[in-house]
Amino acid sequence: MQKSIEVTGAKRGLLFIYNEETKGLEFMVGTDIVDNSIPEFSRNIIETVYKNNTPVITTNAANDENFDDYKSVKQYNLKSIMCLPINYKEKKVGVCYLDNPLSSGVFSDDDVELLNVFMSQVAICIENAKSYKEIDNLNKNLERKVEERTQELNESLEMQYKLNDLLIHSSRKLEKINEKLKDMDRIKTETLYIVTHDLRTPMTSILGFSHLIRKRFDSVLLPVLNDSKDENVHKIANQVIENIKIIDEEGNRLIRLINNFLDISKIEEGETTWNMEKIKIEDIIIQSMNSTKVLFDQKKLESIIEIEPDLPEIMGDKERLIQVMINLISNSVKFTNNGSISCNVKKNNSMIIISVIDTGSGIAKEDIDKVFEKFKQVGKHDGSIQKGTGLGLPICKQIIEHHGGKIWVESELGKGSCFSFSLPL
């Protein structure tokens, strides 16, 4: 500003810059100003030049009719005034004001041209300063955000470390608990194995003596008792026969429980001997249905066999697969009071699919996932106690999976069940 005053012969100079935040002109620098007090006439001219973006130049303002509205100009008998807009790439940046209140004709065309050159440089400097300020603000904001984010990350990492420590601690506790559970399960299995193994011999003896008692009773005592005319004697004889029958039934059920438990224990421990050979699946189905015929007759159920013709032979343990089929058919008969039991066999790509379908009571949705678990019994919904070992289906699952197949059930309560398993060709 001082240089502009010296070159042009002005006595006073003012520089105003547009402030983006306040949306108005802001005084930046000036000469011959007392306490930063800008004369009213100067401010009016400066605001007009900025608004119209047009320079105002006069050699004798007091006699210039264009300044008739500015009373202060007339009052102070002002002479030379030059006020130029400052632009940068068609953007209004500010205003430069110069005056010489005492001398007329101070500012020439050369002064105007020179001042325009100066103001162009000023505009560039102002924009550069603004850009620098914006960059500086951006940097500060970025540094602040980086610092905040770093603090957040540090807090998050600290929390993560704590969670990791907690997870490691919990994992170790769970591992110890799991080991204890495994030990308990192993001890339970070993104990049950020993108990069931030791029970089988006396149970066999009990059943043997039961059969001997029944045979002797029927051949020796019953003919004598039948000759008696005492009704109480006949009643006692019938009660003895019924009790022996109960001993046989419950003894056989216990033997089945023992055999099933020993069976699944051997399969799980890999101690079972498998007799794998080429077999026809239709032979398995027919033999299984014949073995369970008495069950169908007792409940007057219809048996249906549907086997796809020309099925290829499969590799399998014949006796074990018959065991699976008899178990599935027996279960279906147990829960079916009316209707039929169907055995369907078909080829599906590289697998043989065998299904046992009944019209029985079905299985509740919440129980379907439990049917292949050991010692789980589902199917009774009337509150009565269900007889069985709860090991039949888990044994079926072990046998089928050993053959490389899968076993599953589809059922709806009150609409029957469909147990299916697959065997690879």
mmCIF file of N, CA and C in Angstrom, residues 58-64 67 73 76-82 99-107:
data_model
loop_
_atom_site.group_PDB
_atom_site.id
_atom_site.type_symbol
_atom_site.label_atom_id
_atom_site.label_comp_id
_atom_site.label_asym_id
_atom_site.label_seq_id
_atom_site.Cartn_x
_atom_site.Cartn_y
_atom_site.Cartn_z
ATOM 1 N N THR A 58 -11.599 10.329 -10.127
ATOM 2 C CA THR A 58 -11.923 11.757 -10.375
ATOM 3 C C THR A 58 -10.718 12.625 -10.021
ATOM 4 N N THR A 59 -10.593 13.742 -10.758
ATOM 5 C CA THR A 59 -9.457 14.655 -10.509
ATOM 6 C C THR A 59 -9.833 15.776 -9.558
ATOM 7 N N ASN A 60 -11.179 16.017 -9.390
ATOM 8 C CA ASN A 60 -11.643 17.062 -8.465
ATOM 9 C C ASN A 60 -13.043 16.683 -8.007
ATOM 10 N N ALA A 61 -13.089 15.932 -6.939
ATOM 11 C CA ALA A 61 -14.356 15.364 -6.479
ATOM 12 C C ALA A 61 -15.332 16.441 -6.045
ATOM 13 N N ALA A 62 -14.813 17.531 -5.484
ATOM 14 C CA ALA A 62 -15.701 18.584 -4.972
ATOM 15 C C ALA A 62 -16.510 19.211 -6.090
ATOM 16 N N ASN A 63 -15.960 19.239 -7.317
ATOM 17 C CA ASN A 63 -16.655 19.852 -8.452
ATOM 18 C C ASN A 63 -17.283 18.802 -9.370
ATOM 19 N N ASP A 64 -17.177 17.547 -9.009
ATOM 20 C CA ASP A 64 -17.685 16.457 -9.868
ATOM 21 C C ASP A 64 -19.127 16.159 -9.456
ATOM 22 N N PHE A 67 -20.410 13.166 -7.497
ATOM 23 C CA PHE A 67 -20.227 13.067 -6.049
ATOM 24 C C PHE A 67 -21.165 13.998 -5.299
ATOM 25 N N VAL A 73 -17.833 14.762 0.829
ATOM 26 C CA VAL A 73 -16.881 15.142 -0.226
ATOM 27 C C VAL A 73 -16.929 16.654 -0.424
ATOM 28 N N TYR A 76 -15.541 18.564 2.791
ATOM 29 C CA TYR A 76 -14.083 18.621 2.962
ATOM 30 C C TYR A 76 -13.359 19.084 1.705
ATOM 31 N N ASN A 77 -14.125 19.456 0.661
ATOM 32 C CA ASN A 77 -13.537 19.974 -0.578
ATOM 33 C C ASN A 77 -12.464 19.028 -1.128
ATOM 34 N N LEU A 78 -12.856 17.730 -1.206
ATOM 35 C CA LEU A 78 -11.894 16.722 -1.647
ATOM 36 C C LEU A 78 -11.579 16.876 -3.126
ATOM 37 N N LYS A 79 -10.354 16.488 -3.484
ATOM 38 C CA LYS A 79 -9.875 16.668 -4.862
ATOM 39 C C LYS A 79 -9.773 15.284 -5.557
ATOM 40 N N SER A 80 -8.559 14.744 -5.611
ATOM 41 C CA SER A 80 -8.297 13.514 -6.385
ATOM 42 C C SER A 80 -8.678 12.259 -5.597
ATOM 43 N N ILE A 81 -9.456 11.359 -6.265
ATOM 44 C CA ILE A 81 -9.866 10.079 -5.678
ATOM 45 C C ILE A 81 -9.735 8.989 -6.740
ATOM 46 N N MET A 82 -9.163 7.852 -6.348
ATOM 47 C CA MET A 82 -9.080 6.689 -7.239
ATOM 48 C C MET A 82 -9.413 5.446 -6.408
ATOM 49 N N ASP A 99 -6.536 8.475 -2.258
ATOM 50 C CA ASP A 99 -7.020 9.846 -2.488
ATOM 51 C C ASP A 99 -5.937 10.858 -2.119
ATOM 52 N N ASN A 100 -6.106 12.074 -2.647
ATOM 53 C CA ASN A 100 -5.274 13.240 -2.294
ATOM 54 C C ASN A 100 -6.249 14.392 -2.129
ATOM 55 N N PRO A 101 -6.614 14.701 -0.869
ATOM 56 C CA PRO A 101 -7.678 15.672 -0.634
ATOM 57 C C PRO A 101 -7.290 17.116 -0.965
ATOM 58 N N LEU A 102 -6.007 17.347 -1.235
ATOM 59 C CA LEU A 102 -5.551 18.723 -1.416
ATOM 60 C C LEU A 102 -5.270 19.084 -2.857
ATOM 61 N N SER A 103 -4.842 18.141 -3.683
ATOM 62 C CA SER A 103 -4.393 18.459 -5.048
ATOM 63 C C SER A 103 -5.336 17.837 -6.072
ATOM 64 N N SER A 104 -5.608 18.593 -7.139
ATOM 65 C CA SER A 104 -6.443 18.104 -8.244
ATOM 66 C C SER A 104 -5.555 17.468 -9.309
ATOM 67 N N GLY A 105 -6.147 16.518 -10.090
ATOM 68 C CA GLY A 105 -5.445 15.914 -11.230
ATOM 69 C C GLY A 105 -4.225 15.125 -10.846
ATOM 70 N N VAL A 106 -4.227 14.522 -9.676
ATOM 71 C CA VAL A 106 -3.042 13.777 -9.211
ATOM 72 C C VAL A 106 -2.898 12.457 -9.975
ATOM 73 N N PHE A 107 -4.017 11.774 -10.231
ATOM 74 C CA PHE A 107 -3.952 10.424 -10.787
ATOM 75 C C PHE A 107 -4.092 10.456 -12.309
#
